[in-house]
JSON list of C-alpha atoms in Angstrom, two decimals:
[
{"chain": "A", "resi": 1329, "resn": "MET", "atom": "CA", "xyz": [33.16, 75.07, 67.80]},
{"chain": "A", "resi": 1330, "resn": "LEU", "atom": "CA", "xyz": [29.81, 75.93, 66.24]},
{"chain": "A", "resi": 1331, "resn": "GLU", "atom": "CA", "xyz": [29.93, 79.29, 68.06]},
{"chain": "A", "resi": 1332, "resn": "ALA", "atom": "CA", "xyz": [33.40, 79.93, 66.61]},
{"chain": "A", "resi": 1333, "resn": "ASN", "atom": "CA", "xyz": [32.04, 79.03, 63.18]},
{"chain": "A", "resi": 1334, "resn": "LEU", "atom": "CA", "xyz": [29.16, 81.47, 63.67]},
{"chain": "A", "resi": 1335, "resn": "ALA", "atom": "CA", "xyz": [31.64, 84.18, 64.75]},
{"chain": "A", "resi": 1336, "resn": "PHE", "atom": "CA", "xyz": [33.52, 83.64, 61.46]},
{"chain": "A", "resi": 1337, "resn": "TYR", "atom": "CA", "xyz": [30.37, 84.15, 59.37]},
{"chain": "A", "resi": 1338, "resn": "ASP", "atom": "CA", "xyz": [29.23, 87.09, 61.52]},
{"chain": "A", "resi": 1339, "resn": "ALA", "atom": "CA", "xyz": [32.61, 88.78, 60.95]},
{"chain": "A", "resi": 1340, "resn": "PHE", "atom": "CA", "xyz": [32.33, 88.08, 57.23]},
{"chain": "A", "resi": 1341, "resn": "ALA", "atom": "CA", "xyz": [28.74, 89.33, 56.95]},
{"chain": "A", "resi": 1342, "resn": "SER", "atom": "CA", "xyz": [29.46, 92.52, 58.91]},
{"chain": "A", "resi": 1343, "resn": "HIS", "atom": "CA", "xyz": [32.78, 93.18, 57.10]},
{"chain": "A", "resi": 1344, "resn": "ASP", "atom": "CA", "xyz": [34.46, 93.37, 60.51]},
{"chain": "A", "resi": 1345, "resn": "VAL", "atom": "CA", "xyz": [38.21, 92.92, 60.02]},
{"chain": "A", "resi": 1346, "resn": "ALA", "atom": "CA", "xyz": [38.95, 93.01, 63.78]},
{"chain": "A", "resi": 1347, "resn": "ALA", "atom": "CA", "xyz": [36.36, 90.31, 64.49]},
{"chain": "A", "resi": 1348, "resn": "MET", "atom": "CA", "xyz": [37.73, 88.19, 61.63]},
{"chain": "A", "resi": 1349, "resn": "ASP", "atom": "CA", "xyz": [41.22, 88.53, 63.11]},
{"chain": "A", "resi": 1350, "resn": "LYS", "atom": "CA", "xyz": [39.95, 87.19, 66.46]},
{"chain": "A", "resi": 1351, "resn": "VAL", "atom": "CA", "xyz": [38.47, 84.09, 64.80]},
{"chain": "A", "resi": 1352, "resn": "TRP", "atom": "CA", "xyz": [41.80, 82.84, 63.40]},
{"chain": "A", "resi": 1353, "resn": "ALA", "atom": "CA", "xyz": [44.47, 80.98, 65.38]},
{"chain": "A", "resi": 1354, "resn": "ASN", "atom": "CA", "xyz": [47.62, 82.77, 66.44]},
{"chain": "A", "resi": 1355, "resn": "SER", "atom": "CA", "xyz": [49.87, 79.92, 67.54]},
{"chain": "A", "resi": 1356, "resn": "HIS", "atom": "CA", "xyz": [48.96, 77.30, 64.91]},
{"chain": "A", "resi": 1357, "resn": "ALA", "atom": "CA", "xyz": [49.62, 77.25, 61.17]},
{"chain": "A", "resi": 1358, "resn": "VAL", "atom": "CA", "xyz": [46.66, 78.54, 59.16]},
{"chain": "A", "resi": 1359, "resn": "SER", "atom": "CA", "xyz": [45.54, 78.22, 55.55]},
{"chain": "A", "resi": 1360, "resn": "CYS", "atom": "CA", "xyz": [42.66, 79.37, 53.39]},
{"chain": "A", "resi": 1361, "resn": "ILE", "atom": "CA", "xyz": [41.30, 78.56, 49.95]},
{"chain": "A", "resi": 1362, "resn": "HIS", "atom": "CA", "xyz": [38.84, 81.14, 48.66]},
{"chain": "A", "resi": 1363, "resn": "PRO", "atom": "CA", "xyz": [36.44, 80.21, 45.86]},
{"chain": "A", "resi": 1364, "resn": "GLY", "atom": "CA", "xyz": [37.19, 81.26, 42.34]},
{"chain": "A", "resi": 1365, "resn": "CYS", "atom": "CA", "xyz": [40.64, 81.79, 40.95]},
{"chain": "A", "resi": 1366, "resn": "TRP", "atom": "CA", "xyz": [42.48, 82.24, 44.26]},
{"chain": "A", "resi": 1367, "resn": "HIS", "atom": "CA", "xyz": [45.40, 79.99, 45.10]},
{"chain": "A", "resi": 1368, "resn": "ALA", "atom": "CA", "xyz": [45.88, 78.32, 48.49]},
{"chain": "A", "resi": 1369, "resn": "LEU", "atom": "CA", "xyz": [47.09, 80.79, 51.09]},
{"chain": "A", "resi": 1370, "resn": "HIS", "atom": "CA", "xyz": [49.42, 79.59, 53.83]},
{"chain": "A", "resi": 1371, "resn": "GLY", "atom": "CA", "xyz": [50.46, 81.60, 56.87]},
{"chain": "A", "resi": 1372, "resn": "ARG", "atom": "CA", "xyz": [48.53, 84.00, 59.05]},
{"chain": "A", "resi": 1373, "resn": "ALA", "atom": "CA", "xyz": [49.90, 87.13, 57.39]},
{"chain": "A", "resi": 1374, "resn": "TYR", "atom": "CA", "xyz": [48.73, 86.02, 53.93]},
{"chain": "A", "resi": 1375, "resn": "VAL", "atom": "CA", "xyz": [45.38, 84.72, 55.14]},
{"chain": "A", "resi": 1376, "resn": "MET", "atom": "CA", "xyz": [44.57, 87.87, 57.10]},
{"chain": "A", "resi": 1377, "resn": "ALA", "atom": "CA", "xyz": [45.70, 90.11, 54.23]},
{"chain": "A", "resi": 1378, "resn": "SER", "atom": "CA", "xyz": [43.22, 88.28, 51.98]},
{"chain": "A", "resi": 1379, "resn": "TRP", "atom": "CA", "xyz": [40.41, 88.83, 54.48]},
{"chain": "A", "resi": 1380, "resn": "ARG", "atom": "CA", "xyz": [41.27, 92.52, 54.86]},
{"chain": "A", "resi": 1381, "resn": "ALA", "atom": "CA", "xyz": [41.10, 92.89, 51.07]},
{"chain": "A", "resi": 1382, "resn": "ILE", "atom": "CA", "xyz": [37.77, 91.05, 50.87]},
{"chain": "A", "resi": 1383, "resn": "LEU", "atom": "CA", "xyz": [36.11, 92.73, 53.84]},
{"chain": "A", "resi": 1384, "resn": "THR", "atom": "CA", "xyz": [37.20, 96.27, 52.97]},
{"chain": "A", "resi": 1385, "resn": "GLY", "atom": "CA", "xyz": [36.52, 95.94, 49.26]},
{"chain": "A", "resi": 1386, "resn": "SER", "atom": "CA", "xyz": [33.51, 97.64, 47.77]},
{"chain": "A", "resi": 1387, "resn": "ASP", "atom": "CA", "xyz": [32.29, 94.39, 46.22]},
{"chain": "A", "resi": 1388, "resn": "ALA", "atom": "CA", "xyz": [32.35, 92.16, 49.34]},
{"chain": "A", "resi": 1389, "resn": "PRO", "atom": "CA", "xyz": [29.34, 89.88, 48.81]},
{"chain": "A", "resi": 1390, "resn": "PRO", "atom": "CA", "xyz": [26.61, 89.25, 51.36]},
{"chain": "A", "resi": 1391, "resn": "ILE", "atom": "CA", "xyz": [26.99, 85.79, 52.88]},
{"chain": "A", "resi": 1392, "resn": "ARG", "atom": "CA", "xyz": [25.19, 83.49, 55.26]},
{"chain": "A", "resi": 1393, "resn": "CYS", "atom": "CA", "xyz": [25.93, 80.06, 56.67]},
{"chain": "A", "resi": 1394, "resn": "GLU", "atom": "CA", "xyz": [23.33, 77.30, 56.54]},
{"chain": "A", "resi": 1395, "resn": "ASP", "atom": "CA", "xyz": [23.21, 73.78, 57.97]},
{"chain": "A", "resi": 1396, "resn": "PRO", "atom": "CA", "xyz": [26.50, 73.77, 59.90]},
{"chain": "A", "resi": 1397, "resn": "MET", "atom": "CA", "xyz": [27.50, 70.28, 61.02]},
{"chain": "A", "resi": 1398, "resn": "GLY", "atom": "CA", "xyz": [30.45, 69.83, 63.35]},
{"chain": "A", "resi": 1399, "resn": "GLN", "atom": "CA", "xyz": [32.65, 66.95, 64.43]},
{"chain": "A", "resi": 1400, "resn": "VAL", "atom": "CA", "xyz": [35.18, 67.13, 67.25]},
{"chain": "A", "resi": 1401, "resn": "TYR", "atom": "CA", "xyz": [38.35, 65.05, 67.12]},
{"chain": "A", "resi": 1402, "resn": "ASP", "atom": "CA", "xyz": [40.12, 65.64, 70.44]},
{"chain": "A", "resi": 1403, "resn": "GLN", "atom": "CA", "xyz": [41.47, 69.20, 70.09]},
{"chain": "A", "resi": 1404, "resn": "THR", "atom": "CA", "xyz": [40.51, 69.63, 66.44]},
{"chain": "A", "resi": 1405, "resn": "ALA", "atom": "CA", "xyz": [37.04, 70.24, 65.03]},
{"chain": "A", "resi": 1406, "resn": "VAL", "atom": "CA", "xyz": [35.68, 70.26, 61.49]},
{"chain": "A", "resi": 1407, "resn": "VAL", "atom": "CA", "xyz": [32.56, 72.14, 60.45]},
{"chain": "A", "resi": 1408, "resn": "THR", "atom": "CA", "xyz": [30.94, 71.65, 57.06]},
{"chain": "A", "resi": 1409, "resn": "CYS", "atom": "CA", "xyz": [28.18, 73.96, 55.91]},
{"chain": "A", "resi": 1410, "resn": "ILE", "atom": "CA", "xyz": [26.50, 75.64, 52.98]},
{"chain": "A", "resi": 1411, "resn": "GLU", "atom": "CA", "xyz": [27.50, 79.20, 52.19]},
{"chain": "A", "resi": 1412, "resn": "ARG", "atom": "CA", "xyz": [24.87, 81.30, 50.46]},
{"chain": "A", "resi": 1413, "resn": "VAL", "atom": "CA", "xyz": [26.57, 84.07, 48.52]},
{"chain": "A", "resi": 1414, "resn": "MET", "atom": "CA", "xyz": [23.93, 86.00, 46.65]},
{"chain": "A", "resi": 1415, "resn": "GLN", "atom": "CA", "xyz": [22.43, 83.42, 44.25]},
{"chain": "A", "resi": 1416, "resn": "THR", "atom": "CA", "xyz": [25.34, 80.99, 44.62]},
{"chain": "A", "resi": 1417, "resn": "GLN", "atom": "CA", "xyz": [25.54, 78.02, 46.95]},
{"chain": "A", "resi": 1418, "resn": "LEU", "atom": "CA", "xyz": [28.98, 76.84, 48.05]},
{"chain": "A", "resi": 1419, "resn": "VAL", "atom": "CA", "xyz": [29.99, 73.94, 50.26]},
{"chain": "A", "resi": 1420, "resn": "ALA", "atom": "CA", "xyz": [32.51, 75.04, 52.88]},
{"chain": "A", "resi": 1421, "resn": "THR", "atom": "CA", "xyz": [34.83, 73.28, 55.28]},
{"chain": "A", "resi": 1422, "resn": "ASN", "atom": "CA", "xyz": [36.13, 75.09, 58.34]},
{"chain": "A", "resi": 1423, "resn": "VAL", "atom": "CA", "xyz": [38.74, 73.54, 60.62]},
{"chain": "A", "resi": 1424, "resn": "PHE", "atom": "CA", "xyz": [39.28, 74.69, 64.20]},
{"chain": "A", "resi": 1425, "resn": "VAL", "atom": "CA", "xyz": [41.76, 73.84, 66.95]},
{"chain": "A", "resi": 1426, "resn": "LEU", "atom": "CA", "xyz": [41.68, 74.52, 70.65]},
{"chain": "A", "resi": 1427, "resn": "GLU", "atom": "CA", "xyz": [43.99, 77.40, 71.41]},
{"chain": "A", "resi": 1428, "resn": "ARG", "atom": "CA", "xyz": [44.14, 78.50, 75.05]},
{"chain": "A", "resi": 1429, "resn": "GLY", "atom": "CA", "xyz": [40.76, 76.89, 75.64]},
{"chain": "A", "resi": 1430, "resn": "LEU", "atom": "CA", "xyz": [39.02, 78.59, 72.69]},
{"chain": "A", "resi": 1431, "resn": "TRP", "atom": "CA", "xyz": [38.16, 77.19, 69.27]},
{"chain": "A", "resi": 1432, "resn": "LYS", "atom": "CA", "xyz": [40.22, 79.06, 66.66]},
{"chain": "A", "resi": 1433, "resn": "MET", "atom": "CA", "xyz": [40.08, 78.64, 62.89]},
{"chain": "A", "resi": 1434, "resn": "VAL", "atom": "CA", "xyz": [43.09, 77.12, 61.16]},
{"chain": "A", "resi": 1435, "resn": "HIS", "atom": "CA", "xyz": [41.59, 76.42, 57.73]},
{"chain": "A", "resi": 1436, "resn": "HIS", "atom": "CA", "xyz": [38.72, 77.65, 55.57]},
{"chain": "A", "resi": 1437, "resn": "GLN", "atom": "CA", "xyz": [37.84, 76.35, 52.13]},
{"chain": "A", "resi": 1438, "resn": "ALA", "atom": "CA", "xyz": [34.76, 77.15, 50.05]}
]
């Protein structure tokens, strides 16, 4: 699950929409809460549209993940970490489920 978490931040940092798409679950419900004035997004189409907008935008911020800590609960895993976005520090929670033997993201909140 920590590798899946790293893949999420690698996709974000490299502005790679295709890689971001691979991180997220296909057969489970997904949700995302971006920092700032975003509202909660529910459903893969809405979540992926938000990531496309962020990653292809001219003002997509540089980001890095620090101190990821993961817990596995059967077929669900939770990773908490610090996101460094320019001079800002955010606490993030990323939730993953096993989907066809691979950890896939079902929720991100920062």
